[in-house]
Amino acid sequence: MVVAEIRIELKQGVADPEGQNTRKALELLGFKGIKGVRSIKFFEVELDAPAEEAKKQCEEMCRRLLANPVIQKFKITVK
Amino acid sequence: MVVAEIRIELKQGVADPEGQNTRKALELLGFKGIKGVRSIKFFEVELDAPAEEAKKQCEEMCRRLLANPVIQKFKITVK
């Protein structure tokens, strides 16, 4: 059994309101020196499959359900 | 300037409805062999501070805003 980590983040240039608002909130709390905050979505999927096969399955999961290819990119790491 | 990665996940034993529903949706789409799905939140914070200081600041951010210590744990990696 393998654990696949799926990291889904916004493509370069796409607005990240969650990140921007988190930054504002942190600054309001008094944190200094923040140059940017990006929000990223992560899934850890336990799969009963060999590593190579698990990676392919996770790519398919991203394409079909987890990610929006118009604005997001994904990266899969199998452990 | 450093980039700190903040990984916020649910503590062991806390229900993860987002993960459970993602799993169900994936199974409905026909994916086989899924043993579990966990949803994790990630922030990438660019900070104008030395690495040691950045890590401390991020821990403080988690305690004060980003994480809920009752149900979540966090891990910070400074690059």
mmCIF file with all atom_site columns, C-alpha atoms in Angstrom:
data_model
loop_
_atom_site.group_PDB
_atom_site.id
_atom_site.type_symbol
_atom_site.label_atom_id
_atom_site.label_alt_id
_atom_site.label_comp_id
_atom_site.label_asym_id
_atom_site.label_entity_id
_atom_site.label_seq_id
_atom_site.pdbx_PDB_ins_code
_atom_site.Cartn_x
_atom_site.Cartn_y
_atom_site.Cartn_z
_atom_site.occupancy
_atom_site.B_iso_or_equiv
_atom_site.pdbx_formal_charge
_atom_site.auth_seq_id
_atom_site.auth_comp_id
_atom_site.auth_asym_id
_atom_site.auth_atom_id
_atom_site.pdbx_PDB_model_num
ATOM 1   C CA . MET A 1 1  ? 0.000   0.000  0.000   1.00 0.00 ? 1  MET A CA 1
ATOM 2   C CA . VAL A 1 2  ? 1.275   3.466  -0.860  1.00 0.00 ? 2  VAL A CA 1
ATOM 3   C CA . VAL A 1 3  ? 0.469   6.973  0.292   1.00 0.00 ? 3  VAL A CA 1
ATOM 4   C CA . ALA A 1 4  ? 0.173   9.535  -2.491  1.00 0.00 ? 4  ALA A CA 1
ATOM 5   C CA . GLU A 1 5  ? 0.365   13.234 -1.722  1.00 0.00 ? 5  GLU A CA 1
ATOM 6   C CA . ILE A 1 6  ? -1.567  15.417 -4.104  1.00 0.00 ? 6  ILE A CA 1
ATOM 7   C CA . ARG A 1 7  ? -0.710  19.104 -4.027  1.00 0.00 ? 7  ARG A CA 1
ATOM 8   C CA . ILE A 1 8  ? -3.135  21.381 -5.857  1.00 0.00 ? 8  ILE A CA 1
ATOM 9   C CA . GLU A 1 9  ? -2.261  25.035 -6.260  1.00 0.00 ? 9  GLU A CA 1
ATOM 10  C CA . LEU A 1 10 ? -3.364  27.954 -8.369  1.00 0.00 ? 10 LEU A CA 1
ATOM 11  C CA . LYS A 1 11 ? -1.513  28.624 -11.609 1.00 0.00 ? 11 LYS A CA 1
ATOM 12  C CA . GLN A 1 12 ? 0.784   31.625 -11.825 1.00 0.00 ? 12 GLN A CA 1
ATOM 13  C CA . GLY A 1 13 ? -1.229  34.809 -12.311 1.00 0.00 ? 13 GLY A CA 1
ATOM 14  C CA . VAL A 1 14 ? -4.538  33.494 -10.983 1.00 0.00 ? 14 VAL A CA 1
ATOM 15  C CA . ALA A 1 15 ? -5.926  35.600 -8.122  1.00 0.00 ? 15 ALA A CA 1
ATOM 16  C CA . ASP A 1 16 ? -5.758  33.913 -4.722  1.00 0.00 ? 16 ASP A CA 1
ATOM 17  C CA . PRO A 1 17 ? -8.350  35.703 -2.548  1.00 0.00 ? 17 PRO A CA 1
ATOM 18  C CA . GLU A 1 18 ? -7.929  33.241 0.317   1.00 0.00 ? 18 GLU A CA 1
ATOM 19  C CA . GLY A 1 19 ? -4.193  33.909 0.407   1.00 0.00 ? 19 GLY A CA 1
ATOM 20  C CA . GLN A 1 20 ? -4.690  37.663 0.124   1.00 0.00 ? 20 GLN A CA 1
ATOM 21  C CA . ASN A 1 21 ? -7.206  37.761 2.941   1.00 0.00 ? 21 ASN A CA 1
ATOM 22  C CA . THR A 1 22 ? -5.044  35.564 5.137   1.00 0.00 ? 22 THR A CA 1
ATOM 23  C CA . ARG A 1 23 ? -2.210  38.018 4.565   1.00 0.00 ? 23 ARG A CA 1
ATOM 24  C CA . LYS A 1 24 ? -4.413  40.972 5.492   1.00 0.00 ? 24 LYS A CA 1
ATOM 25  C CA . ALA A 1 25 ? -5.617  39.242 8.634   1.00 0.00 ? 25 ALA A CA 1
ATOM 26  C CA . LEU A 1 26 ? -2.050  38.405 9.665   1.00 0.00 ? 26 LEU A CA 1
ATOM 27  C CA . GLU A 1 27 ? -0.983  42.003 9.121   1.00 0.00 ? 27 GLU A CA 1
ATOM 28  C CA . LEU A 1 28 ? -3.915  43.244 11.179  1.00 0.00 ? 28 LEU A CA 1
ATOM 29  C CA . LEU A 1 29 ? -2.698  40.961 13.958  1.00 0.00 ? 29 LEU A CA 1
ATOM 30  C CA . GLY A 1 30 ? 0.636   42.773 13.824  1.00 0.00 ? 30 GLY A CA 1
ATOM 31  C CA . PHE A 1 31 ? 2.836   40.400 11.808  1.00 0.00 ? 31 PHE A CA 1
ATOM 32  C CA . LYS A 1 32 ? 5.499   42.286 9.846   1.00 0.00 ? 32 LYS A CA 1
ATOM 33  C CA . GLY A 1 33 ? 7.563   41.508 6.764   1.00 0.00 ? 33 GLY A CA 1
ATOM 34  C CA . ILE A 1 34 ? 5.003   39.337 4.974   1.00 0.00 ? 34 ILE A CA 1
ATOM 35  C CA . LYS A 1 35 ? 5.646   39.493 1.221   1.00 0.00 ? 35 LYS A CA 1
ATOM 36  C CA . GLY A 1 36 ? 2.956   37.064 0.166   1.00 0.00 ? 36 GLY A CA 1
ATOM 37  C CA . VAL A 1 37 ? 0.691   34.252 1.266   1.00 0.00 ? 37 VAL A CA 1
ATOM 38  C CA . ARG A 1 38 ? -0.497  31.478 -1.037  1.00 0.00 ? 38 ARG A CA 1
ATOM 39  C CA . SER A 1 39 ? -3.165  28.967 -0.158  1.00 0.00 ? 39 SER A CA 1
ATOM 40  C CA . ILE A 1 40 ? -2.632  25.417 -1.361  1.00 0.00 ? 40 ILE A CA 1
ATOM 41  C CA . LYS A 1 41 ? -4.826  22.339 -1.151  1.00 0.00 ? 41 LYS A CA 1
ATOM 42  C CA . PHE A 1 42 ? -3.382  18.988 -0.198  1.00 0.00 ? 42 PHE A CA 1
ATOM 43  C CA . PHE A 1 43 ? -4.819  15.477 -0.235  1.00 0.00 ? 43 PHE A CA 1
ATOM 44  C CA . GLU A 1 44 ? -3.178  12.382 1.178   1.00 0.00 ? 44 GLU A CA 1
ATOM 45  C CA . VAL A 1 45 ? -4.577  9.307  -0.538  1.00 0.00 ? 45 VAL A CA 1
ATOM 46  C CA . GLU A 1 46 ? -3.849  5.774  0.684   1.00 0.00 ? 46 GLU A CA 1
ATOM 47  C CA . LEU A 1 47 ? -3.993  3.417  -2.242  1.00 0.00 ? 47 LEU A CA 1
ATOM 48  C CA . ASP A 1 48 ? -3.748  -0.319 -2.565  1.00 0.00 ? 48 ASP A CA 1
ATOM 49  C CA . ALA A 1 49 ? -1.689  -0.283 -5.746  1.00 0.00 ? 49 ALA A CA 1
ATOM 50  C CA . PRO A 1 50 ? 1.965   -0.269 -6.823  1.00 0.00 ? 50 PRO A CA 1
ATOM 51  C CA . ALA A 1 51 ? 3.658   3.146  -6.827  1.00 0.00 ? 51 ALA A CA 1
ATOM 52  C CA . GLU A 1 52 ? 3.664   3.641  -10.607 1.00 0.00 ? 52 GLU A CA 1
ATOM 53  C CA . GLU A 1 53 ? 0.000   2.693  -10.904 1.00 0.00 ? 53 GLU A CA 1
ATOM 54  C CA . ALA A 1 54 ? -0.928  4.853  -7.868  1.00 0.00 ? 54 ALA A CA 1
ATOM 55  C CA . LYS A 1 55 ? 0.628   7.909  -9.471  1.00 0.00 ? 55 LYS A CA 1
ATOM 56  C CA . LYS A 1 56 ? -1.334  7.383  -12.675 1.00 0.00 ? 56 LYS A CA 1
ATOM 57  C CA . GLN A 1 57 ? -4.548  6.910  -10.714 1.00 0.00 ? 57 GLN A CA 1
ATOM 58  C CA . CYS A 1 58 ? -3.955  10.121 -8.769  1.00 0.00 ? 58 CYS A CA 1
ATOM 59  C CA . GLU A 1 59 ? -3.341  12.077 -11.966 1.00 0.00 ? 59 GLU A CA 1
ATOM 60  C CA . GLU A 1 60 ? -6.647  10.765 -13.244 1.00 0.00 ? 60 GLU A CA 1
ATOM 61  C CA . MET A 1 61 ? -8.333  11.759 -9.930  1.00 0.00 ? 61 MET A CA 1
ATOM 62  C CA . CYS A 1 62 ? -7.029  15.307 -10.327 1.00 0.00 ? 62 CYS A CA 1
ATOM 63  C CA . ARG A 1 63 ? -8.181  15.532 -13.912 1.00 0.00 ? 63 ARG A CA 1
ATOM 64  C CA . ARG A 1 64 ? -11.639 14.134 -13.195 1.00 0.00 ? 64 ARG A CA 1
ATOM 65  C CA . LEU A 1 65 ? -12.476 15.551 -9.758  1.00 0.00 ? 65 LEU A CA 1
ATOM 66  C CA . LEU A 1 66 ? -9.923  17.218 -7.533  1.00 0.00 ? 66 LEU A CA 1
ATOM 67  C CA . ALA A 1 67 ? -8.407  19.982 -9.632  1.00 0.00 ? 67 ALA A CA 1
ATOM 68  C CA . ASN A 1 68 ? -9.741  22.598 -12.015 1.00 0.00 ? 68 ASN A CA 1
ATOM 69  C CA . PRO A 1 69 ? -7.296  22.549 -14.941 1.00 0.00 ? 69 PRO A CA 1
ATOM 70  C CA . VAL A 1 70 ? -8.278  26.060 -16.040 1.00 0.00 ? 70 VAL A CA 1
ATOM 71  C CA . ILE A 1 71 ? -6.874  27.693 -12.918 1.00 0.00 ? 71 ILE A CA 1
ATOM 72  C CA . GLN A 1 72 ? -5.024  24.997 -10.979 1.00 0.00 ? 72 GLN A CA 1
ATOM 73  C CA . LYS A 1 73 ? -1.984  22.807 -11.395 1.00 0.00 ? 73 LYS A CA 1
ATOM 74  C CA . PHE A 1 74 ? -1.232  19.655 -9.441  1.00 0.00 ? 74 PHE A CA 1
ATOM 75  C CA . LYS A 1 75 ? 1.770   17.668 -8.355  1.00 0.00 ? 75 LYS A CA 1
ATOM 76  C CA . ILE A 1 76 ? 1.753   14.104 -7.100  1.00 0.00 ? 76 ILE A CA 1
ATOM 77  C CA . THR A 1 77 ? 4.333   12.519 -4.819  1.00 0.00 ? 77 THR A CA 1
ATOM 78  C CA . VAL A 1 78 ? 4.088   8.836  -4.038  1.00 0.00 ? 78 VAL A CA 1
ATOM 79  C CA . LYS A 1 79 ? 5.762   7.607  -0.856  1.00 0.00 ? 79 LYS A CA 1
ATOM 80  C CA . MET B 1 1  ? 13.743  36.445 2.071   1.00 0.00 ? 1  MET B CA 1
ATOM 81  C CA . VAL B 1 2  ? 12.513  32.968 2.915   1.00 0.00 ? 2  VAL B CA 1
ATOM 82  C CA . VAL B 1 3  ? 9.498   30.881 1.963   1.00 0.00 ? 3  VAL B CA 1
ATOM 83  C CA . ALA B 1 4  ? 7.855   29.059 4.840   1.00 0.00 ? 4  ALA B CA 1
ATOM 84  C CA . GLU B 1 5  ? 5.507   26.169 4.175   1.00 0.00 ? 5  GLU B CA 1
ATOM 85  C CA . ILE B 1 6  ? 2.818   25.708 6.780   1.00 0.00 ? 6  ILE B CA 1
ATOM 86  C CA . ARG B 1 7  ? 1.035   22.365 6.747   1.00 0.00 ? 7  ARG B CA 1
ATOM 87  C CA . ILE B 1 8  ? -2.108  22.186 8.853   1.00 0.00 ? 8  ILE B CA 1
ATOM 88  C CA . GLU B 1 9  ? -3.818  18.835 9.305   1.00 0.00 ? 9  GLU B CA 1
ATOM 89  C CA . LEU B 1 10 ? -6.383  17.282 11.588  1.00 0.00 ? 10 LEU B CA 1
ATOM 90  C CA . LYS B 1 11 ? -5.146  15.479 14.661  1.00 0.00 ? 11 LYS B CA 1
ATOM 91  C CA . GLN B 1 12 ? -5.378  11.688 14.783  1.00 0.00 ? 12 GLN B CA 1
ATOM 92  C CA . GLY B 1 13 ? -8.941  10.587 15.553  1.00 0.00 ? 13 GLY B CA 1
ATOM 93  C CA . VAL B 1 14 ? -10.666 13.809 14.479  1.00 0.00 ? 14 VAL B CA 1
ATOM 94  C CA . ALA B 1 15 ? -13.322 13.205 11.823  1.00 0.00 ? 15 ALA B CA 1
ATOM 95  C CA . ASP B 1 16 ? -12.399 14.488 8.358   1.00 0.00 ? 16 ASP B CA 1
ATOM 96  C CA . PRO B 1 17 ? -15.699 14.904 6.477   1.00 0.00 ? 17 PRO B CA 1
ATOM 97  C CA . GLU B 1 18 ? -14.012 16.575 3.510   1.00 0.00 ? 18 GLU B CA 1
ATOM 98  C CA . GLY B 1 19 ? -11.664 13.619 3.114   1.00 0.00 ? 19 GLY B CA 1
ATOM 99  C CA . GLN B 1 20 ? -14.465 11.104 3.568   1.00 0.00 ? 20 GLN B CA 1
ATOM 100 C CA . ASN B 1 21 ? -16.660 12.780 0.984   1.00 0.00 ? 21 ASN B CA 1
ATOM 101 C CA . THR B 1 22 ? -13.786 13.088 -1.463  1.00 0.00 ? 22 THR B CA 1
ATOM 102 C CA . ARG B 1 23 ? -13.214 9.361  -1.055  1.00 0.00 ? 23 ARG B CA 1
ATOM 103 C CA . LYS B 1 24 ? -16.885 8.605  -1.689  1.00 0.00 ? 24 LYS B CA 1
ATOM 104 C CA . ALA B 1 25 ? -16.927 10.812 -4.778  1.00 0.00 ? 25 ALA B CA 1
ATOM 105 C CA . LEU B 1 26 ? -13.791 9.130  -6.134  1.00 0.00 ? 26 LEU B CA 1
ATOM 106 C CA . GLU B 1 27 ? -15.306 5.694  -5.574  1.00 0.00 ? 27 GLU B CA 1
ATOM 107 C CA . LEU B 1 28 ? -18.500 6.752  -7.329  1.00 0.00 ? 28 LEU B CA 1
ATOM 108 C CA . LEU B 1 29 ? -16.343 7.758  -10.283 1.00 0.00 ? 29 LEU B CA 1
ATOM 109 C CA . GLY B 1 30 ? -15.015 4.204  -10.377 1.00 0.00 ? 30 GLY B CA 1
ATOM 110 C CA . PHE B 1 31 ? -11.638 4.498  -8.626  1.00 0.00 ? 31 PHE B CA 1
ATOM 111 C CA . LYS B 1 32 ? -10.709 1.244  -6.847  1.00 0.00 ? 32 LYS B CA 1
ATOM 112 C CA . GLY B 1 33 ? -8.389  0.397  -3.965  1.00 0.00 ? 33 GLY B CA 1
ATOM 113 C CA . ILE B 1 34 ? -8.724  3.655  -2.041  1.00 0.00 ? 34 ILE B CA 1
ATOM 114 C CA . LYS B 1 35 ? -8.012  2.975  1.646   1.00 0.00 ? 35 LYS B CA 1
ATOM 115 C CA . GLY B 1 36 ? -8.334  6.546  2.861   1.00 0.00 ? 36 GLY B CA 1
ATOM 116 C CA . VAL B 1 37 ? -8.303  10.203 1.856   1.00 0.00 ? 37 VAL B CA 1
ATOM 117 C CA . ARG B 1 38 ? -7.158  12.983 4.162   1.00 0.00 ? 38 ARG B CA 1
ATOM 118 C CA . SER B 1 39 ? -7.586  16.655 3.422   1.00 0.00 ? 39 SER B CA 1
ATOM 119 C CA . ILE B 1 40 ? -4.758  18.941 4.461   1.00 0.00 ? 40 ILE B CA 1
ATOM 120 C CA . LYS B 1 41 ? -4.417  22.715 4.339   1.00 0.00 ? 41 LYS B CA 1
ATOM 121 C CA . PHE B 1 42 ? -1.226  24.335 3.175   1.00 0.00 ? 42 PHE B CA 1
ATOM 122 C CA . PHE B 1 43 ? 0.003   27.928 3.216   1.00 0.00 ? 43 PHE B CA 1
ATOM 123 C CA . GLU B 1 44 ? 3.145   29.224 1.560   1.00 0.00 ? 44 GLU B CA 1
ATOM 124 C CA . VAL B 1 45 ? 4.264   32.411 3.300   1.00 0.00 ? 45 VAL B CA 1
ATOM 125 C CA . GLU B 1 46 ? 7.009   34.640 1.901   1.00 0.00 ? 46 GLU B CA 1
ATOM 126 C CA . LEU B 1 47 ? 8.707   36.406 4.751   1.00 0.00 ? 47 LEU B CA 1
ATOM 127 C CA . ASP B 1 48 ? 11.362  39.069 4.925   1.00 0.00 ? 48 ASP B CA 1
ATOM 128 C CA . ALA B 1 49 ? 13.181  37.573 7.912   1.00 0.00 ? 49 ALA B CA 1
ATOM 129 C CA . PRO B 1 50 ? 16.000  35.129 8.656   1.00 0.00 ? 50 PRO B CA 1
ATOM 130 C CA . ALA B 1 51 ? 15.027  31.436 8.643   1.00 0.00 ? 51 ALA B CA 1
ATOM 131 C CA . GLU B 1 52 ? 15.042  30.929 12.407  1.00 0.00 ? 52 GLU B CA 1
ATOM 132 C CA . GLU B 1 53 ? 12.951  34.046 12.997  1.00 0.00 ? 53 GLU B CA 1
ATOM 133 C CA . ALA B 1 54 ? 10.565  33.134 10.142  1.00 0.00 ? 54 ALA B CA 1
ATOM 134 C CA . LYS B 1 55 ? 9.865   29.751 11.693  1.00 0.00 ? 55 LYS B CA 1
ATOM 135 C CA . LYS B 1 56 ? 9.007   31.329 15.033  1.00 0.00 ? 56 LYS B CA 1
ATOM 136 C CA . GLN B 1 57 ? 6.743   33.869 13.357  1.00 0.00 ? 57 GLN B CA 1
ATOM 137 C CA . CYS B 1 58 ? 4.911   31.123 11.469  1.00 0.00 ? 58 CYS B CA 1
ATOM 138 C CA . GLU B 1 59 ? 4.363   29.139 14.660  1.00 0.00 ? 59 GLU B CA 1
ATOM 139 C CA . GLU B 1 60 ? 2.852   32.254 16.172  1.00 0.00 ? 60 GLU B CA 1
ATOM 140 C CA . MET B 1 61 ? 0.642   32.716 13.057  1.00 0.00 ? 61 MET B CA 1
ATOM 141 C CA . CYS B 1 62 ? -0.666  29.175 13.443  1.00 0.00 ? 62 CYS B CA 1
ATOM 142 C CA . ARG B 1 63 ? -1.376  29.643 17.121  1.00 0.00 ? 63 ARG B CA 1
ATOM 143 C CA . ARG B 1 64 ? -3.107  32.969 16.673  1.00 0.00 ? 64 ARG B CA 1
ATOM 144 C CA . LEU B 1 65 ? -4.957  32.589 13.370  1.00 0.00 ? 65 LEU B CA 1
ATOM 145 C CA . LEU B 1 66 ? -4.319  29.718 10.980  1.00 0.00 ? 66 LEU B CA 1
ATOM 146 C CA . ALA B 1 67 ? -4.828  26.577 13.037  1.00 0.00 ? 67 ALA B CA 1
ATOM 147 C CA . ASN B 1 68 ? -7.325  25.402 15.608  1.00 0.00 ? 68 ASN B CA 1
ATOM 148 C CA . PRO B 1 69 ? -5.210  23.737 18.306  1.00 0.00 ? 69 PRO B CA 1
ATOM 149 C CA . VAL B 1 70 ? -8.148  21.701 19.592  1.00 0.00 ? 70 VAL B CA 1
ATOM 150 C CA . ILE B 1 71 ? -8.450  19.638 16.410  1.00 0.00 ? 71 ILE B CA 1
ATOM 151 C CA . GLN B 1 72 ? -5.452  20.525 14.241  1.00 0.00 ? 72 GLN B CA 1
ATOM 152 C CA . LYS B 1 73 ? -1.710  20.172 14.320  1.00 0.00 ? 73 LYS B CA 1
ATOM 153 C CA . PHE B 1 74 ? 0.750   22.115 12.202  1.00 0.00 ? 74 PHE B CA 1
ATOM 154 C CA . LYS B 1 75 ? 4.217   21.667 10.787  1.00 0.00 ? 75 LYS B CA 1
ATOM 155 C CA . ILE B 1 76 ? 6.428   24.417 9.431   1.00 0.00 ? 76 ILE B CA 1
ATOM 156 C CA . THR B 1 77 ? 9.205   23.990 6.884   1.00 0.00 ? 77 THR B CA 1
ATOM 157 C CA . VAL B 1 78 ? 11.380  26.972 6.002   1.00 0.00 ? 78 VAL B CA 1
ATOM 158 C CA . LYS B 1 79 ? 13.150  26.910 2.634   1.00 0.00 ? 79 LYS B CA 1
#
